[in-house]
C-alpha positions as a printed NumPy array, in Angstrom:
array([[ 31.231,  -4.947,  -3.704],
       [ 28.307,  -2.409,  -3.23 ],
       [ 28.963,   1.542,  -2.774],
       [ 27.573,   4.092,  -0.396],
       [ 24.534,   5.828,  -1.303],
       [ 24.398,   8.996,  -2.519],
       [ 22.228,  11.661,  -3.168],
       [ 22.333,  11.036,  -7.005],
       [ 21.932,   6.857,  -6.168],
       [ 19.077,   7.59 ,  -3.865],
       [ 17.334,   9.698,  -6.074],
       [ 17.924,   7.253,  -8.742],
       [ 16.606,   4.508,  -6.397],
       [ 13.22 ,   6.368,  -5.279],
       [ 12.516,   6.666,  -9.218],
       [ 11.141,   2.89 ,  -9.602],
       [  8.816,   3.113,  -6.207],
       [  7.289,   6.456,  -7.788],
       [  6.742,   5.357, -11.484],
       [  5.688,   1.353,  -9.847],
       [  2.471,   3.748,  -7.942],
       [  1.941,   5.85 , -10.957],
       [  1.301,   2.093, -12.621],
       [ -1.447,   0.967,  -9.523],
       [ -2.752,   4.67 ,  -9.973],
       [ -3.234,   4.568, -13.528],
       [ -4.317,   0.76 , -13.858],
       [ -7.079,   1.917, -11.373],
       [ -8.062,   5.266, -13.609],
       [ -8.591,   2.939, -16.456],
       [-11.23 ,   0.628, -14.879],
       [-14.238,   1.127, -17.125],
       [-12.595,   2.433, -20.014],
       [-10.149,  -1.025, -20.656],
       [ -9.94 ,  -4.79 , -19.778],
       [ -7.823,  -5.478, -17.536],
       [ -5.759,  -8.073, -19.56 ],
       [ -6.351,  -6.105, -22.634],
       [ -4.403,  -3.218, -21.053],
       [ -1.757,  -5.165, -19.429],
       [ -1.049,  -7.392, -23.495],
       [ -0.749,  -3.471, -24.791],
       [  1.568,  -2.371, -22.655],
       [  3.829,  -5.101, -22.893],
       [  3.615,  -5.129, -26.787],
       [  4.733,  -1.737, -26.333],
       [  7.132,  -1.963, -24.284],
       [  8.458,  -4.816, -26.618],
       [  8.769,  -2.274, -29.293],
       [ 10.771,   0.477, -27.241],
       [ 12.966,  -2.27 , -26.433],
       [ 13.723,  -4.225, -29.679],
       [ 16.306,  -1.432, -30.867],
       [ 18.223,  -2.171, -27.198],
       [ 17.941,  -5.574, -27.284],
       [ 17.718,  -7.209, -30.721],
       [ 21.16 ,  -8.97 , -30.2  ],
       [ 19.509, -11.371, -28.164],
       [ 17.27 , -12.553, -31.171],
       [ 20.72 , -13.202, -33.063],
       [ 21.286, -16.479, -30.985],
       [ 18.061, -18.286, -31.542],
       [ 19.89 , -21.483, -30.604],
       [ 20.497, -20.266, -27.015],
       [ 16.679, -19.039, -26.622],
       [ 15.594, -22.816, -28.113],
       [ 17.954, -24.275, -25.79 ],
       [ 16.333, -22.671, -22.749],
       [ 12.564, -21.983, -23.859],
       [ 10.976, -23.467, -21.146],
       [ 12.702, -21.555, -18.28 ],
       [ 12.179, -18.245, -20.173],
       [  8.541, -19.561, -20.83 ],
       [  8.283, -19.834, -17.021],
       [ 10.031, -16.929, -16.232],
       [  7.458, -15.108, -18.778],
       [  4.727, -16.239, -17.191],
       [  5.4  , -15.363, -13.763],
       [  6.591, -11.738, -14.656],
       [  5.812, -10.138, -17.427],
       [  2.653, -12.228, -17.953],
       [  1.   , -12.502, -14.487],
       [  2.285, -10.088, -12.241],
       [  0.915,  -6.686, -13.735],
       [ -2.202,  -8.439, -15.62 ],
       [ -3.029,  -9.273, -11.389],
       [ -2.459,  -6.333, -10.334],
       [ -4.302,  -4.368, -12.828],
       [ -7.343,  -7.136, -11.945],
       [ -6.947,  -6.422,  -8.177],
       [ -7.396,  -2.512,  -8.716],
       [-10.911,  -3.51 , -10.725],
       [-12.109,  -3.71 ,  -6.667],
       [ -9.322,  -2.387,  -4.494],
       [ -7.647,   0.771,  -4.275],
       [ -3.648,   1.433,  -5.168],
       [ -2.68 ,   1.923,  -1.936],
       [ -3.843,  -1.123,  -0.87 ],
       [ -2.486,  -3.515,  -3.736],
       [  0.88 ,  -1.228,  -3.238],
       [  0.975,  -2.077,   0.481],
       [ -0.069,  -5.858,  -0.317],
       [  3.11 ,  -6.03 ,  -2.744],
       [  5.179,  -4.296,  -0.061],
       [  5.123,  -7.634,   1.948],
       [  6.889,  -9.266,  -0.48 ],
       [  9.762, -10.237,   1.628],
       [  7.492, -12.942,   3.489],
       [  6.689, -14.965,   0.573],
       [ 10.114, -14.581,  -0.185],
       [ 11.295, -16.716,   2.51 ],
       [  8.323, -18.733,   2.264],
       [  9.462, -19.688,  -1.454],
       [ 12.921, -19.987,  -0.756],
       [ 12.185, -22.13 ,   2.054],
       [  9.918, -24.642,   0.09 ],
       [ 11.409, -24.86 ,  -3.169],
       [ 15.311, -24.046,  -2.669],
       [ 15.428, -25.275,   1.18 ],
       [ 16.472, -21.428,   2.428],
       [ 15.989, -21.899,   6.576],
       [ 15.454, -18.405,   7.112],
       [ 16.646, -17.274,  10.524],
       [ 15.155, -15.658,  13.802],
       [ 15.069, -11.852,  12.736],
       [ 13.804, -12.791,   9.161],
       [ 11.056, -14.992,  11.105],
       [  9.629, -11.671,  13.123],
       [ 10.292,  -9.394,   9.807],
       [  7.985, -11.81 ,   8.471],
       [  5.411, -11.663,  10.922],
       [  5.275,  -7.818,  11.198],
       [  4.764,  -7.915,   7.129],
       [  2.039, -10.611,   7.683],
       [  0.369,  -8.312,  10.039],
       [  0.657,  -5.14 ,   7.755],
       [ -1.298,  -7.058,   5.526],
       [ -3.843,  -8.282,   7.922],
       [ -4.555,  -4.815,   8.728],
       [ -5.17 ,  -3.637,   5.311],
       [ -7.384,  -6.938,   3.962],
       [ -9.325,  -6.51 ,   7.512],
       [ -9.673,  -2.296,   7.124],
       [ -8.508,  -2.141,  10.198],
       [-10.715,  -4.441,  12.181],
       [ -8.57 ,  -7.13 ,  13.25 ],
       [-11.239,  -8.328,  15.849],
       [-13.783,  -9.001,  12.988],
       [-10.576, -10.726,  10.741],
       [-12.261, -13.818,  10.959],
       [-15.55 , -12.664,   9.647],
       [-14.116, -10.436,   7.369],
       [-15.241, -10.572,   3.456],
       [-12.314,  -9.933,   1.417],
       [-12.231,  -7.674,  -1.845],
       [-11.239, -10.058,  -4.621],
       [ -8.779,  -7.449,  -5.665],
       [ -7.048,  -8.194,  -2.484],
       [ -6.841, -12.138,  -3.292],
       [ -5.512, -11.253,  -6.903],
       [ -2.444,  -9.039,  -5.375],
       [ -1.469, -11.538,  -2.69 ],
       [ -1.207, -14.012,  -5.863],
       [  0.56 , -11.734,  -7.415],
       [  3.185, -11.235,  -5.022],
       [  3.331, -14.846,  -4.253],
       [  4.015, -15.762,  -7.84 ],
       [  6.268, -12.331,  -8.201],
       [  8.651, -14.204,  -5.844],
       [  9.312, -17.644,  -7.425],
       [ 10.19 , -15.433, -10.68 ],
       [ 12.729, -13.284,  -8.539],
       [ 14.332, -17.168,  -7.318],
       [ 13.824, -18.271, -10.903],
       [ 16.32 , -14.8  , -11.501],
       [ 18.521, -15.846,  -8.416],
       [ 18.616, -19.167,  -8.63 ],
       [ 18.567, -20.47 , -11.98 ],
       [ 18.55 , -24.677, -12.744],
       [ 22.162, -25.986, -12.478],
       [ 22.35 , -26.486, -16.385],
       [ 21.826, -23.27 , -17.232],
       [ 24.751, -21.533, -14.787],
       [ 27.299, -22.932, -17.438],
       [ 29.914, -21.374, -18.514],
       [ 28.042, -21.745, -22.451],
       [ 25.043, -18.901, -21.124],
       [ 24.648, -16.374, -23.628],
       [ 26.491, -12.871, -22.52 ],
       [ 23.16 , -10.679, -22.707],
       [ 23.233,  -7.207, -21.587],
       [ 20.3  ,  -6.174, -19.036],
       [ 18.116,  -5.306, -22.262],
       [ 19.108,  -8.394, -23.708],
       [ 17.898, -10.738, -20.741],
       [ 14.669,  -8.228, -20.443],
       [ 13.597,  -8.831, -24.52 ],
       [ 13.874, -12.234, -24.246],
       [ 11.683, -12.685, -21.263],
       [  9.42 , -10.06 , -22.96 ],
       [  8.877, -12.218, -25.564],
       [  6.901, -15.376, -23.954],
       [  5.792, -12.758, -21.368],
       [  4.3  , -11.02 , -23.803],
       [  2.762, -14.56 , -25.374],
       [  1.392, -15.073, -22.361],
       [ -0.469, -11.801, -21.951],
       [ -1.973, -12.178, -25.101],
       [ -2.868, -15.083, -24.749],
       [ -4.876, -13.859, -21.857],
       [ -6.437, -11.469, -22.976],
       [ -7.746, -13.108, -25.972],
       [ -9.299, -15.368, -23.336],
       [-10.933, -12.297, -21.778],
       [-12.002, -10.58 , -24.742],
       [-15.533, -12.689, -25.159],
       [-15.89 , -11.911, -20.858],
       [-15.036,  -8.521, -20.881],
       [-17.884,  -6.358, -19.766],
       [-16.364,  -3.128, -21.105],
       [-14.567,  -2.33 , -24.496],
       [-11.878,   0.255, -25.547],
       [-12.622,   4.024, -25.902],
       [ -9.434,   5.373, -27.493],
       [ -9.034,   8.338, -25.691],
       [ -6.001,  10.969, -25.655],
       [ -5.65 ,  10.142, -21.68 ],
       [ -6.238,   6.579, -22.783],
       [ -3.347,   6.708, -25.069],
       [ -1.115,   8.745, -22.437],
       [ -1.652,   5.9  , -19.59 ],
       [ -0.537,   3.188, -21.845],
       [  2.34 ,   5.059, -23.312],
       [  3.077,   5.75 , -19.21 ],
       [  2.605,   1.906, -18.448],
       [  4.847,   0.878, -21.607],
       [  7.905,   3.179, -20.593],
       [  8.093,   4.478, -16.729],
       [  7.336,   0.864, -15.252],
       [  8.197,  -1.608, -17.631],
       [ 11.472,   0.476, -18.657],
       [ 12.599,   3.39 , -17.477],
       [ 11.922,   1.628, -13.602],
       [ 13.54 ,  -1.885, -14.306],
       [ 16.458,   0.279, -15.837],
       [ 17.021,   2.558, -12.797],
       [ 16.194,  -0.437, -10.274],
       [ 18.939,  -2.255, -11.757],
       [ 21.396,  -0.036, -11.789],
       [ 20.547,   1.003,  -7.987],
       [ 20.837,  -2.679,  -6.947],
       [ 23.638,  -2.948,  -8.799],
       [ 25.623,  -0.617,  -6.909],
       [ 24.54 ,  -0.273,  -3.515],
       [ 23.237,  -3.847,  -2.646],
       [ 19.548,  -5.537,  -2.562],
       [ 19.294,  -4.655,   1.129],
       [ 19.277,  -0.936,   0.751],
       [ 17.464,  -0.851,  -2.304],
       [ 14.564,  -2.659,  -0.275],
       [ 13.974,  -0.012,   1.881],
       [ 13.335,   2.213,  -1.502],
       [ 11.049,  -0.158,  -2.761],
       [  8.341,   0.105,   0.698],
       [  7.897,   3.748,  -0.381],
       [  6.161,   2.549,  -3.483],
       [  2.826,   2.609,  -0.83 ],
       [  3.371,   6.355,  -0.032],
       [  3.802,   7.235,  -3.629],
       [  0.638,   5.421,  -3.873],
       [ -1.653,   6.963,  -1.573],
       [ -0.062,  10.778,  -2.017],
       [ -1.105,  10.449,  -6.117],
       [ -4.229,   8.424,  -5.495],
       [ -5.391,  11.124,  -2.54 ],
       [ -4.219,  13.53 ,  -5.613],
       [ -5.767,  11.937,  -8.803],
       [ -8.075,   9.907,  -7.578],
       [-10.125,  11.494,  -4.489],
       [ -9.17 ,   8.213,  -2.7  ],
       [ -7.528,   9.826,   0.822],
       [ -5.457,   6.856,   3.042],
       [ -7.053,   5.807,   6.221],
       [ -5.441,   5.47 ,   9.615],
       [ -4.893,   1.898,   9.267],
       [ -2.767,   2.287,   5.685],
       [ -0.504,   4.428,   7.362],
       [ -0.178,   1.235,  10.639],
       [  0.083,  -1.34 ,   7.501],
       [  3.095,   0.807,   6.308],
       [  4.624,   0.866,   9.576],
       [  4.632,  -3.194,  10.667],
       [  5.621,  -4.063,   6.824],
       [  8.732,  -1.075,   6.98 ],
       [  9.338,  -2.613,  10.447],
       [  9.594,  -6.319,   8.8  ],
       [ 11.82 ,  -5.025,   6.335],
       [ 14.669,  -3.286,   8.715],
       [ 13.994,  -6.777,  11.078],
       [ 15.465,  -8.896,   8.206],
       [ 17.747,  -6.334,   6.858],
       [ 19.599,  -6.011,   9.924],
       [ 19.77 ,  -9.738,  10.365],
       [ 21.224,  -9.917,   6.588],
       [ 23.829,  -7.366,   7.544],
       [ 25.42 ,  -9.188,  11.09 ],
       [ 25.126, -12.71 ,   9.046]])
């Protein structure tokens, strides 16, 4: 049973969307001064660290972590290990408003997931939601030429967040839908800190794995800096904890379906601090990309509602 929303719930529900474009903003500051990969393995080893005091029961039960390695490995990988490590490769050539406005069409390959993999028909109003995100993204991987989509040449960065995305949702129907002999009644009782270190862990494997791959590649190396040190200590703890934390809790109480409609002002966060930081002002066509995607959204939120 979900509450109404409140002026302390909201608040606490436009926290993530803020600190989730302070981590496209900063990814993007640090081009030239760290890898890609390299930055995304730091963070998460940090983030590890803040964790372990919250979540070290978890590593008491090593049985029940054996026992279900390769869903956790999976899970790892599609989070923790690719999700931010693509999006911190798509702001090497794109801007944070666009990756930010990419992610924000999530809910398509949602249903596009769900309907491949776990046979979800998704219905009429979810179908046009759809559509108008599919178009919000058009408009931003076009610049707003639509009549010159077809001879468009994308920005890789673009490619890497639409991956992103695409791989963010199997992990969020890995979450929701886990294999039939893991919903037992013999699964491990692990508090949300719990749950999030063990993922962490092969998430973290993962990352590190890649970027020891990109080390020999890389075409820049680390300069410690202080701001250096300040964006990852910002990466490590507002969007890998302090966000996860307060998006959980705001879920938890009023309902996926109106925390969605927080998570689409992640874009606005993103071109207000990037126009800020940055000297990278939004064009008129970031502002129609918002709209159709925020337009999808209430679509299939309504349609959830009646249902």
């Amino acid at each position: 049973m979900t509450s109404a929303l409140t002026p302390r719930l909201a608040l606490l529900l436009t926290l993530p969307p803020l600190l989730w474009a302070g981590n496209a903003v900063v990814g993007r500051a640090m081009v030239g001064s760290v890898p890609p990969l390299a930055l995304n393995a730091m963070r998460w080893w940090l983030a590890l660290a803040l964790l372990l005091p919250l979540g070290w029961r978890a590593l008491r039960e090593p049985a029940q972590i054996a026992s279900r390695w390769k869903h956790f490995a999976l899970l790892g990988l599609l989070g923790v290990g690719s999700y931010n490590a693509l999006q911190y490769l798509a702001v090497q050539t794109s801007t944070p408003l666009n990756v930010t406005l990419i992610a924000a069409s999530s809910p398509l390959w949602m249903l596009l997931v769900g309907l491949l993999f776990y046979r979800e028909r998704p219905s009429a109003r979810q179908l046009l939601g759809a559509a108008l995100s599919l178009a919000g993204v058009l408009l931003v991987i076009s610049r707003g030429s639509l009549a010159a989509l077809r001879e468009v040449h994308l920005v890789p960065g673009d490619l890497f967040m639409l991956l992103a995305v695409l791989l963010w949702a199997g992990y969020s129907w890995m979450l929701a839908r886990p294999p039939a002999h893991l919903r037992d009644a013999a699964r491990p009782a692990w508090n949300w800190a719990e749950f999030l270190l063990v993922q962490m862990l092969f998430g973290t494997a993962w990352a590190t794995l890649a970027a020891a791959a990109e080390a020999p590649l890389a075409s820049v190396s680390i300069h410690w800096t202080p701001a250096v040190a300040a964006a990852l200590l910002y990466v490590a703890i507002g969007p890998s904890l302090i966000a996860y934390r307060a998006w959980g809790l705001g879920v938890a109480t009023v309902g996926p379906t109106v925390a969605t409609f927080f998570a689409n002002l992640t874009p606005v966060f993103a071109g207000l601090l990037s126009a800020a930081l940055l000297g990278e002002a939004p064009r008129w066509y970031h502002a129609a990309a918002f709209a159709l995607i925020a337009a999808g959204i209430v679509v299939s939120a309504l349609g959830a509602r009646r249902r």
